[in-house]
Coordinates of N, CA and C in Angstrom, one line a residue:
M1 N -10.7 13.5 -2.0 CA -9.8 12.3 -3.2 C -9.7 11.1 -3.4
T2 N -10.1 10.0 -4.1 CA -9.7 8.9 -3.1 C -8.2 8.5 -3.2
K3 N -7.8 8.0 -2.5 CA -6.4 7.2 -2.2 C -5.9 6.2 -3.0
P4 N -5.0 5.1 -3.3 CA -5.0 3.9 -3.8 C -4.9 3.6 -2.5
P5 N -4.5 2.6 -2.5 CA -4.6 1.6 -2.3 C -2.3 0.5 -1.7
L6 N -1.7 0.3 -1.4 CA 0.0 0.1 -1.7 C -0.7 -0.3 -2.7
N7 N 0.6 -0.7 -3.3 CA 1.4 -1.4 -4.2 C 2.4 -0.9 -5.0
T8 N 3.4 -0.7 -4.6 CA 4.7 -0.9 -5.2 C 6.0 -0.7 -6.2
H9 N 7.3 -0.6 -5.9 CA 8.0 -1.0 -6.3 C 9.0 -1.4 -5.3
T10 N 9.9 -2.0 -5.5 CA 10.3 -1.9 -4.4 C 12.0 -3.0 -4.2
D11 N 11.6 -3.6 -5.1 CA 13.0 -4.2 -5.6 C 14.4 -4.0 -7.2
P12 N 15.1 -4.0 -6.4 CA 15.7 -3.4 -8.0 C 16.1 -4.0 -8.5
S13 N 15.8 -5.8 -9.1 CA 16.5 -6.7 -9.4 C 15.2 -6.8 -10.8
K14 N 14.3 -6.0 -10.8 CA 13.0 -6.3 -10.9 C 12.1 -4.7 -11.6
P15 N 11.9 -5.1 -12.7 CA 11.7 -3.5 -13.8 C 10.6 -2.9 -13.6
A16 N 11.0 -1.7 -13.2 CA 10.2 -0.3 -12.8 C 8.3 -0.8 -13.3
N17 N 8.5 -0.7 -15.0 CA 7.5 -1.0 -15.7 C 6.4 -2.9 -15.4
D18 N 6.5 -3.0 -14.0 CA 5.9 -3.9 -14.9 C 4.6 -4.0 -13.4
F19 N 5.2 -2.4 -12.3 CA 3.9 -2.2 -11.8 C 2.5 -1.7 -12.7
V20 N 1.4 -2.1 -11.8 CA 0.4 -1.9 -12.2 C -0.4 -1.4 -10.8
W21 N -0.9 -0.1 -10.8 CA -1.4 0.8 -9.6 C -2.8 -0.2 -9.6
S22 N -3.4 -0.5 -7.8 CA -4.3 -1.7 -7.8 C -5.5 -0.4 -8.1
Q23 N -6.3 -2.4 -8.9 CA -7.8 -1.9 -10.2 C -8.2 -1.7 -9.0
T24 N -8.2 -1.5 -7.3 CA -9.5 -0.6 -6.9 C -9.7 1.0 -7.6
L25 N -9.3 1.3 -8.1 CA -9.0 3.2 -8.5 C -10.3 2.6 -9.0
E26 N -11.3 4.4 -9.2 CA -11.4 4.2 -10.1 C -11.3 3.7 -11.7
T27 N -12.3 3.3 -12.5 CA -13.0 3.0 -13.2 C -12.1 3.9 -14.6
E28 N -10.6 4.1 -15.2 CA -10.0 5.0 -16.6 C -10.8 4.8 -17.1
T29 N -11.3 6.4 -17.7 CA -12.8 6.8 -18.5 C -11.7 7.5 -19.5
A30 N -12.1 8.2 -21.0 CA -11.5 7.9 -22.2 C -10.2 9.9 -21.8
N31 N -11.2 10.5 -20.6 CA -10.0 11.8 -19.7 C -9.4 11.4 -18.8
I32 N -9.4 10.3 -18.2 CA -9.3 9.9 -16.6 C -8.1 9.0 -17.1
E33 N -6.8 9.4 -16.1 CA -5.3 8.4 -16.4 C -5.2 8.5 -15.8
T34 N -3.8 6.8 -14.7 CA -3.9 6.7 -14.2 C -1.7 6.8 -14.1
H35 N -1.2 7.0 -13.6 CA 0.4 7.4 -14.1 C 0.9 6.3 -14.2
P36 N 0.7 5.4 -14.8 CA 1.9 4.6 -15.8 C 2.6 4.5 -14.9
F37 N 3.9 4.9 -13.9 CA 4.6 4.4 -13.5 C 4.8 4.2 -11.9
G38 N 5.0 3.4 -10.7 CA 5.3 3.1 -9.7 C 6.5 3.5 -9.0
P39 N 6.5 3.6 -7.6 CA 7.1 3.9 -7.0 C 8.0 3.1 -7.1
V40 N 9.2 4.0 -6.8 CA 10.5 3.1 -6.7 C 11.1 3.9 -5.1
L41 N 10.4 2.1 -4.5 CA 11.8 3.2 -3.4 C 12.4 2.2 -2.2
P42 N 13.4 2.3 -2.3 CA 14.6 1.7 -1.7 C 14.6 2.2 -0.3
P43 N 14.5 0.5 0.6 CA 14.2 1.0 2.2 C 14.7 1.3 2.8
D44 N 16.0 2.3 2.6 CA 17.1 2.4 3.0 C 17.2 4.4 2.4
A45 N 16.3 4.8 0.9 CA 16.0 6.0 0.7 C 16.0 7.3 2.4
T46 N 16.6 8.4 1.7 CA 16.4 9.2 3.0 C 15.9 10.3 1.6
V47 N 15.6 10.3 1.3 CA 15.2 11.6 0.6 C 14.1 10.4 -0.6
M48 N 13.3 11.7 -1.5 CA 12.7 10.9 -1.9 C 11.8 12.3 -3.5
M49 N 12.4 12.0 -4.1 CA 11.6 12.9 -5.7 C 10.0 12.8 -5.9
M50 N 9.1 13.7 -6.1 CA 8.1 13.7 -5.8 C 7.3 14.4 -7.2
G51 N 7.3 14.7 -8.6 CA 6.7 15.0 -8.8 C 5.0 14.3 -9.6
T52 N 4.5 15.3 -10.5 CA 3.2 15.3 -11.0 C 3.3 13.9 -12.2
F53 N 2.9 14.4 -13.3 CA 2.5 13.2 -14.2 C 3.6 13.4 -15.4
P54 N 3.7 12.5 -16.3 CA 4.4 11.8 -17.4 C 3.7 12.8 -18.3
P55 N 4.6 12.4 -19.4 CA 4.0 13.4 -20.9 C 3.1 12.1 -21.4
T56 N 2.8 11.9 -23.1 CA 2.0 11.4 -23.8 C 3.0 10.0 -24.3
A57 N 2.2 9.0 -23.7 CA 3.3 7.8 -23.8 C 4.3 7.5 -25.8
D58 N 3.5 8.9 -26.4 CA 4.4 9.2 -28.0 C 5.6 10.4 -27.3
K59 N 6.1 10.2 -26.7 CA 6.8 11.4 -26.3 C 7.9 10.3 -25.5
W60 N 7.6 8.8 -25.0 CA 8.1 8.0 -24.1 C 9.4 8.1 -24.8
A61 N 10.6 8.3 -24.0 CA 12.2 7.7 -25.1 C 12.4 6.0 -23.5
M62 N 11.5 5.8 -23.0 CA 11.8 4.8 -21.2 C 10.3 4.8 -21.0
S63 N 10.4 3.4 -20.3 CA 9.4 3.6 -19.5 C 9.9 3.5 -17.6
F64 N 9.8 4.9 -17.9 CA 10.3 5.4 -16.2 C 10.1 6.3 -16.6
H65 N 10.5 6.5 -14.8 CA 10.0 8.3 -13.9 C 11.1 9.5 -15.1
Y66 N 9.8 9.9 -15.9 CA 10.9 11.8 -16.5 C 11.6 10.7 -17.8
P67 N 10.3 10.2 -19.0 CA 10.7 9.7 -19.8 C 11.0 10.0 -21.1
N68 N 10.7 11.3 -21.2 CA 11.1 12.4 -21.6 C 12.0 12.8 -22.1
F69 N 13.4 12.5 -23.1 CA 14.6 12.1 -24.1 C 14.5 13.2 -23.9
Y70 N 13.8 14.8 -24.3 CA 14.5 15.4 -24.1 C 13.6 16.6 -22.7
N71 N 13.9 15.0 -22.2 CA 13.4 16.3 -20.2 C 14.8 16.0 -19.7
D72 N 15.6 17.2 -19.0 CA 16.6 17.0 -18.7 C 17.6 16.2 -17.0
M73 N 16.0 15.9 -16.6 CA 16.4 15.5 -15.3 C 17.1 14.0 -15.5
W74 N 18.1 13.2 -16.1 CA 18.7 12.0 -16.4 C 20.3 12.9 -16.3
R75 N 19.7 13.8 -17.7 CA 21.2 14.4 -17.8 C 21.3 15.2 -15.9
I76 N 21.2 16.1 -15.8 CA 21.3 16.7 -14.5 C 21.8 15.7 -13.2
Y77 N 21.2 14.5 -13.4 CA 21.8 13.5 -12.4 C 22.8 12.3 -12.6
G78 N 23.0 12.4 -14.2 CA 24.6 12.8 -14.3 C 25.3 12.6 -14.2
R79 N 25.4 14.5 -14.7 CA 26.5 15.4 -14.2 C 26.5 16.2 -12.6
V80 N 25.0 15.6 -11.9 CA 25.7 16.3 -10.4 C 26.6 14.8 -10.3
F81 N 25.8 13.5 -10.2 CA 26.9 12.2 -9.5 C 28.4 12.2 -10.6
F82 N 28.5 12.7 -11.4 CA 28.6 11.8 -12.2 C 30.2 12.5 -13.1
D83 N 29.6 13.9 -13.1 CA 30.4 14.6 -14.2 C 30.1 14.4 -15.4
D84 N 28.9 14.1 -15.9 CA 28.4 13.9 -17.3 C 26.9 13.6 -17.6
A85 N 26.9 14.6 -18.3 CA 25.6 15.1 -18.5 C 25.1 12.8 -19.4
D86 N 26.0 12.5 -20.0 CA 25.1 11.7 -20.9 C 25.4 10.4 -19.8
Y87 N 26.5 10.1 -18.3 CA 25.7 9.0 -18.2 C 24.6 8.3 -17.9
F88 N 23.7 8.2 -18.5 CA 22.4 7.5 -18.1 C 22.1 7.4 -19.6
R89 N 22.8 7.8 -20.6 CA 22.2 7.4 -21.9 C 22.3 6.1 -22.8
V90 N 21.7 5.9 -22.7 CA 22.7 4.1 -24.3 C 23.1 4.9 -25.1
G91 N 24.1 4.4 -24.9 CA 25.3 4.8 -26.5 C 24.9 6.5 -27.2
D92 N 24.4 6.4 -27.8 CA 24.0 7.4 -28.3 C 22.7 7.9 -29.8
E93 N 21.8 6.7 -28.4 CA 20.5 6.5 -29.6 C 20.1 8.3 -27.8
K94 N 18.4 8.4 -28.4 CA 18.2 8.8 -28.3 C 16.9 8.6 -27.2
R95 N 17.5 7.9 -25.6 CA 16.8 7.4 -24.7 C 17.7 7.5 -23.6
F96 N 17.7 7.0 -22.1 CA 17.9 6.4 -21.5 C 17.6 5.5 -20.9
D97 N 18.2 4.6 -19.4 CA 18.6 3.2 -19.7 C 18.2 3.5 -18.2
S98 N 16.8 3.1 -18.1 CA 15.9 2.8 -17.2 C 16.5 2.0 -15.7
E99 N 17.0 1.0 -17.0 CA 17.7 0.1 -15.6 C 18.7 0.6 -14.8
R100 N 19.7 0.8 -15.4 CA 20.5 2.1 -14.5 C 20.6 2.8 -13.9
I101 N 19.4 4.0 -14.2 CA 18.6 4.8 -13.5 C 18.3 4.0 -11.7
R102 N 17.4 2.7 -11.9 CA 16.8 2.2 -10.4 C 17.9 2.4 -10.1
A103 N 19.1 1.2 -10.4 CA 20.0 0.7 -10.2 C 21.0 1.0 -9.0
F104 N 21.2 2.9 -9.4 CA 21.9 4.3 -9.0 C 21.2 4.2 -8.2
M105 N 19.4 4.9 -8.1 CA 18.8 5.4 -7.3 C 18.3 3.8 -5.7
F106 N 18.0 3.2 -5.6 CA 19.0 1.9 -4.7 C 20.0 2.0 -4.2
E107 N 20.8 2.4 -5.0 CA 22.4 2.1 -4.5 C 22.8 3.4 -3.6
R108 N 22.6 4.4 -3.7 CA 22.3 6.1 -2.6 C 21.0 5.9 -2.5
G109 N 20.3 5.8 -2.3 CA 19.0 5.8 -1.8 C 18.2 6.9 -1.4
I110 N 17.6 7.4 -2.8 CA 17.2 8.2 -3.4 C 15.7 7.4 -3.9
A111 N 14.4 8.0 -3.6 CA 13.0 7.5 -3.9 C 12.8 7.8 -4.9
S112 N 11.4 7.8 -5.7 CA 10.9 8.3 -6.3 C 9.6 8.0 -6.4
C113 N 8.1 9.0 -6.4 CA 6.9 8.6 -6.2 C 6.0 9.7 -6.9
P114 N 5.0 9.3 -7.2 CA 4.7 10.2 -8.0 C 3.4 11.3 -7.1
T115 N 2.9 12.1 -7.2 CA 1.8 12.7 -6.4 C 1.1 13.0 -6.5
V116 N 0.4 12.3 -8.6 CA -0.2 11.8 -8.7 C -0.7 10.9 -9.2
V117 N -2.0 10.1 -8.7 CA -2.1 8.8 -9.1 C -3.5 8.7 -10.3
Q118 N -3.7 9.6 -10.3 CA -4.8 9.7 -11.6 C -5.8 11.3 -11.9
A119 N -5.5 11.3 -13.4 CA -5.1 12.7 -13.5 C -5.8 12.5 -15.6
I120 N -6.7 14.3 -15.1 CA -7.6 14.7 -17.1 C -6.5 15.7 -16.9
R121 N -5.5 15.3 -18.5 CA -4.9 16.2 -19.2 C -5.8 17.3 -20.2
E122 N -5.9 18.8 -19.4 CA -7.2 18.8 -20.0 C -6.7 19.5 -21.8
T123 N -5.8 19.7 -21.9 CA -4.6 20.2 -23.2 C -4.5 18.8 -23.5
G124 N -4.7 17.7 -23.3 CA -4.2 17.0 -24.2 C -2.6 16.4 -24.1
N125 N -1.6 17.4 -22.8 CA -0.5 17.0 -22.8 C 0.5 16.9 -21.2
A126 N 1.6 17.3 -21.5 CA 1.7 16.4 -19.7 C 1.8 18.7 -18.5
S127 N 1.1 18.9 -19.3 CA 1.4 20.4 -18.8 C 1.2 20.4 -17.2
D128 N 1.5 20.9 -15.9 CA 0.9 20.9 -15.0 C -0.3 22.1 -14.5
K129 N 0.2 23.0 -15.6 CA -0.8 24.3 -15.5 C -2.2 23.0 -16.2
N130 N -2.6 22.3 -16.3 CA -3.7 21.9 -17.6 C -4.2 20.8 -17.4
L131 N -3.8 20.4 -15.9 CA -3.4 19.0 -15.0 C -5.1 18.8 -14.4
T132 N -5.8 18.3 -14.2 CA -7.1 18.0 -13.3 C -6.5 16.8 -12.4
V133 N -6.4 17.0 -11.1 CA -6.1 15.9 -10.5 C -7.5 14.8 -9.7
V134 N -7.2 13.9 -10.0 CA -8.5 12.8 -10.0 C -8.2 12.3 -8.0
T135 N -7.1 11.7 -8.2 CA -6.0 10.7 -7.6 C -4.6 11.5 -7.0
T136 N -4.8 11.6 -4.9 CA -3.6 12.1 -5.7 C -3.2 10.6 -4.6
V137 N -2.0 10.6 -4.4 CA -0.8 9.8 -4.0 C -1.3 9.0 -2.3
D138 N -1.1 8.7 -2.4 CA -1.4 8.0 -0.5 C 0.3 7.3 0.3
L139 N -0.1 8.8 0.4 CA 1.5 8.9 1.7 C 1.6 8.6 2.3
D140 N 0.5 8.0 3.6 CA 0.2 6.7 4.5 C 1.7 5.6 3.7
S141 N 0.7 5.2 3.1 CA 1.9 4.1 2.6 C 2.8 3.9 1.7
I142 N 3.2 4.7 1.5 CA 4.8 5.0 0.8 C 5.6 5.5 2.1
L143 N 4.8 6.7 3.4 CA 6.1 6.6 3.9 C 6.4 5.6 4.9
L144 N 5.8 4.2 4.5 CA 5.5 3.0 5.9 C 7.1 2.1 5.2
Q145 N 6.9 2.5 4.0 CA 8.4 2.0 3.1 C 9.7 2.4 3.3
V146 N 9.0 3.6 3.3 CA 10.3 4.8 3.3 C 11.1 5.5 4.8
P147 N 11.2 4.1 5.7 CA 10.9 4.8 7.0 C 11.7 5.7 7.3
K148 N 13.3 5.7 7.0 CA 13.7 6.6 6.7 C 14.0 8.6 6.0
V149 N 12.6 8.1 5.4 CA 13.3 9.4 4.4 C 12.6 10.3 5.1
E150 N 13.8 11.5 5.3 CA 13.7 12.5 5.9 C 13.8 14.4 5.0
A151 N 13.4 13.7 3.9 CA 13.4 15.3 2.2 C 12.9 14.9 2.0
L152 N 11.3 15.7 1.3 CA 11.0 15.7 0.1 C 10.9 17.2 -0.8
F153 N 11.5 16.2 -1.9 CA 11.7 17.5 -3.4 C 10.9 17.1 -5.0
T154 N 10.0 18.4 -5.2 CA 9.5 18.2 -5.7 C 10.1 19.4 -6.5
T155 N 9.2 19.2 -8.8 CA 10.4 20.1 -9.4 C 9.7 21.2 -10.5
G156 N 8.4 21.3 -9.2 CA 7.5 22.1 -9.9 C 5.9 22.5 -8.5
G157 N 5.5 24.2 -9.6 CA 4.6 23.7 -8.8 C 3.7 23.2 -8.1
K158 N 3.0 22.3 -9.1 CA 1.8 21.4 -8.8 C 1.8 20.1 -8.0
A159 N 2.9 19.4 -7.8 CA 3.3 18.9 -6.5 C 3.4 19.0 -5.8
T160 N 4.5 20.6 -5.8 CA 4.3 20.8 -4.2 C 3.1 21.6 -4.2
E161 N 2.1 21.9 -4.7 CA 0.8 22.2 -4.3 C 0.3 20.7 -3.7
V162 N 0.4 19.7 -4.8 CA -0.1 18.9 -3.8 C 0.0 18.0 -3.0
L163 N 1.4 18.4 -2.4 CA 1.8 17.2 -1.1 C 1.3 18.3 0.4
L164 N 1.1 19.6 -0.4 CA 0.8 20.2 0.9 C -0.7 20.2 1.2
N165 N -1.3 19.9 0.2 CA -2.6 20.2 0.3 C -3.1 18.7 1.1
L166 N -2.4 17.7 1.4 CA -1.8 16.9 1.7 C -1.3 17.4 3.5
L167 N -1.6 17.9 4.3 CA -1.1 18.2 5.5 C -3.2 18.9 6.2
N168 N -2.5 18.2 7.5 CA -3.7 18.9 8.1 C -4.1 20.2 8.0
A169 N -3.5 20.6 7.9 CA -3.5 22.4 8.3 C -2.5 22.9 6.9
P170 N -3.2 23.6 6.0 CA -2.5 23.4 4.0 C -2.0 25.0 4.0
P171 N -1.1 25.3 4.2 CA -0.4 26.1 4.3 C -0.9 27.5 3.6
P172 N -1.2 28.5 3.6 CA -1.8 29.7 2.2 C -0.7 29.4 1.0
K173 N -1.4 29.8 -0.5 CA -0.2 29.2 -1.3 C 0.6 30.9 -1.1
S174 N 1.0 31.7 -0.9 CA 0.9 32.8 -0.4 C 3.2 32.2 0.3
R175 N 2.3 30.9 0.9 CA 3.5 30.3 1.8 C 4.3 29.4 1.0
Y176 N 3.6 28.9 0.4 CA 4.8 28.1 -0.9 C 5.7 28.1 -0.8
P177 N 7.2 26.6 -0.5 CA 8.1 27.3 -1.1 C 7.9 27.7 -2.4
K178 N 9.1 29.0 -2.3 CA 9.8 29.3 -4.3 C 10.7 28.5 -4.6
T179 N 10.8 27.6 -5.8 CA 12.1 27.5 -6.3 C 13.0 27.5 -5.4
N180 N 13.7 26.8 -5.1 CA 15.5 26.1 -5.2 C 15.4 27.1 -2.7
Q181 N 13.7 26.2 -2.6 CA 13.4 27.2 -1.0 C 13.1 25.6 -0.4
S182 N 12.8 25.3 1.2 CA 12.5 25.2 1.6 C 11.5 24.7 2.4
M183 N 10.9 24.1 3.2 CA 10.0 24.2 4.4 C 9.9 23.0 5.3
D184 N 9.2 23.3 6.6 CA 8.5 22.8 7.4 C 7.3 22.1 6.7
Y185 N 7.2 20.5 7.3 CA 6.1 19.3 5.9 C 5.9 18.8 7.7
P186 N 4.9 19.0 8.2 CA 5.0 18.2 9.5 C 3.4 17.6 8.9
Y187 N 3.6 16.8 8.2 CA 2.9 15.7 7.7 C 2.5 14.8 9.0
Q188 N 1.0 13.9 9.4 CA 0.5 13.6 10.2 C -0.4 11.7 9.5
W189 N -0.3 10.7 9.7 CA -0.6 9.6 10.0 C -2.7 10.0 9.2
Q190 N -2.7 9.9 8.1 CA -3.9 10.3 7.6 C -5.3 8.8 8.5
D191 N -4.5 7.5 8.0 CA -5.1 5.8 8.9 C -4.7 6.2 9.8
I192 N -6.2 6.0 10.9 CA -5.8 6.1 12.5 C -5.1 4.8 13.1
D193 N -5.2 3.7 12.3 CA -4.7 2.5 12.0 C -3.1 3.2 12.2
K194 N -2.5 3.0 11.0 CA -1.1 3.8 11.0 C -0.1 4.6 12.3
S195 N -0.8 5.7 12.2 CA -1.0 6.5 13.1 C -0.5 5.4 14.9
S196 N -1.1 4.3 15.0 CA -1.4 4.1 16.4 C 0.2 2.8 16.7
S197 N -0.6 2.6 15.1 CA 1.2 1.0 15.2 C 2.7 1.4 14.1
S198 N 2.1 2.5 14.1 CA 3.8 2.9 13.3 C 4.8 4.6 14.2
G199 N 4.1 4.5 14.6 CA 4.1 5.5 15.6 C 4.7 7.4 15.2
K200 N 5.6 7.6 15.3 CA 5.3 9.1 15.2 C 6.3 9.3 13.5
V201 N 4.7 10.2 12.7 CA 6.2 10.3 11.5 C 7.3 10.8 11.4
N202 N 8.4 10.9 10.5 CA 9.6 11.7 10.6 C 9.4 13.0 10.7
D203 N 10.5 13.4 11.1 CA 10.3 15.0 11.1 C 10.7 15.8 9.5
L204 N 9.2 15.2 8.4 CA 10.3 16.4 7.0 C 10.1 17.2 6.2
T205 N 11.2 17.9 5.7 CA 11.3 19.2 4.6 C 10.9 18.7 4.2
L206 N 10.0 19.6 2.8 CA 10.2 20.3 1.7 C 10.8 21.5 0.9
Y207 N 11.3 20.5 -0.5 CA 12.3 21.1 -0.9 C 11.6 21.6 -2.5
R208 N 11.8 22.7 -2.4 CA 11.0 23.5 -4.3 C 12.8 22.7 -4.9
L209 N 12.5 22.1 -6.3 CA 13.5 22.8 -6.7 C 13.0 22.8 -8.5
P210 N 14.2 23.7 -9.0 CA 14.5 23.6 -10.8 C 12.8 23.1 -12.4
S211 N 12.3 22.8 -12.2 CA 11.6 22.2 -13.0 C 12.9 21.6 -14.0
T212 N 12.8 20.3 -14.4 CA 14.1 20.2 -15.5 C 12.9 19.9 -16.7
S213 N 12.1 20.4 -16.8 CA 11.3 21.1 -18.3 C 12.3 22.2 -18.8
R214 N 12.7 21.9 -20.5 CA 13.5 22.7 -20.9 C 12.2 24.0 -21.7
A215 N 11.6 23.6 -20.7 CA 10.1 25.0 -21.2 C 10.8 26.2 -19.7
Y216 N 11.2 25.7 -18.5 CA 11.2 26.3 -18.2 C 12.4 27.2 -17.9
P217 N 12.3 28.7 -17.9 CA 13.4 29.1 -18.0 C 14.6 29.0 -17.5
L218 N 15.2 28.1 -17.0 CA 16.5 28.3 -16.4 C 17.2 27.4 -17.2
G219 N 19.1 27.8 -17.8 CA 20.1 27.7 -18.2 C 21.0 25.6 -17.7
L220 N 21.1 25.4 -18.2 CA 21.2 23.6 -17.7 C 22.2 23.8 -16.4
D221 N 22.7 24.7 -17.0 CA 24.2 24.6 -16.1 C 23.5 25.1 -14.2
K222 N 22.5 26.3 -14.7 CA 22.1 26.5 -13.3 C 20.9 25.9 -12.6
K223 N 20.2 24.9 -12.8 CA 20.0 24.3 -12.7 C 20.6 23.1 -11.8
V224 N 21.5 22.3 -12.8 CA 22.5 21.5 -12.3 C 23.0 22.0 -10.9
E225 N 23.2 23.9 -10.8 CA 23.7 24.0 -9.2 C 22.9 24.0 -8.6
A226 N 21.4 23.9 -8.8 CA 20.3 24.1 -7.9 C 20.6 22.3 -7.2
Y227 N 20.3 21.6 -8.5 CA 19.8 19.6 -7.3 C 21.1 19.5 -6.6
K228 N 22.8 20.4 -7.4 CA 24.0 19.8 -6.4 C 23.8 19.7 -5.0
A229 N 23.8 21.7 -4.6 CA 23.3 21.9 -3.8 C 22.4 21.5 -2.7
F230 N 21.7 21.0 -4.0 CA 20.1 20.5 -2.8 C 20.7 19.0 -2.0
F231 N 21.5 18.1 -3.5 CA 21.8 16.4 -2.6 C 23.4 17.1 -2.5
K232 N 24.0 17.5 -1.8 CA 25.4 18.4 -0.9 C 24.1 18.6 0.6
K233 N 23.5 19.3 0.0 CA 22.9 19.4 1.5 C 22.3 18.2 2.5
V234 N 21.2 17.8 1.3 CA 20.8 16.1 2.1 C 21.6 14.9 2.9
G235 N 23.1 15.5 2.3 CA 24.2 14.4 2.2 C 24.4 13.0 1.5
K236 N 23.9 13.3 0.3 CA 24.3 12.6 -1.0 C 25.2 12.8 -1.3
L237 N 26.6 13.6 -1.6 CA 27.4 14.7 -2.4 C 27.9 14.6 -0.8

């Protein structure tokens, strides 16, 4: 799979939706889409959230990661960190405040980066089950910008699968972590120049958390419990 060159969002004072993946990627066709949101990489981040692909633009309530108002990601963050599901909501409007979310992520040292840069929606929606991955993230370039990251966490099976297939020796699917489980993630530099100039990759752990989609059959309270336990474990609470 083609890997994109370095191009990320690391400045909390600028909007995240000004990001454009490098134009050296394969030309986008009617079927191949490029991820609309770039990585958010606080330089002191110690954990990184890694998803797959957002819904189609008609489902967005904002131009930021997890943009669908009916996805509970930012409600869960609100409850975990502020005991308020509407903490990131804009008043009574059906949207979240992307600037507030990004400022929070920089303050708390939580990065966000998609595992999939280009994909084909086989059924025209955001279902991971029907998503064909065309281009994966260049994890070398990402990790160089967040050198303190020690934990990666995914919110579904597809992102977990993509990350594990970036390893030199991908494990069989029978050894993938199930929801609320974790495993060592022995990533090695793919670019020999980076390996010689940057030293050893941090010892990484991969955690798999519940999907925040309402289609995932788990109540909001249980999801909040899982995310709270994770953030306590990695020292964010």
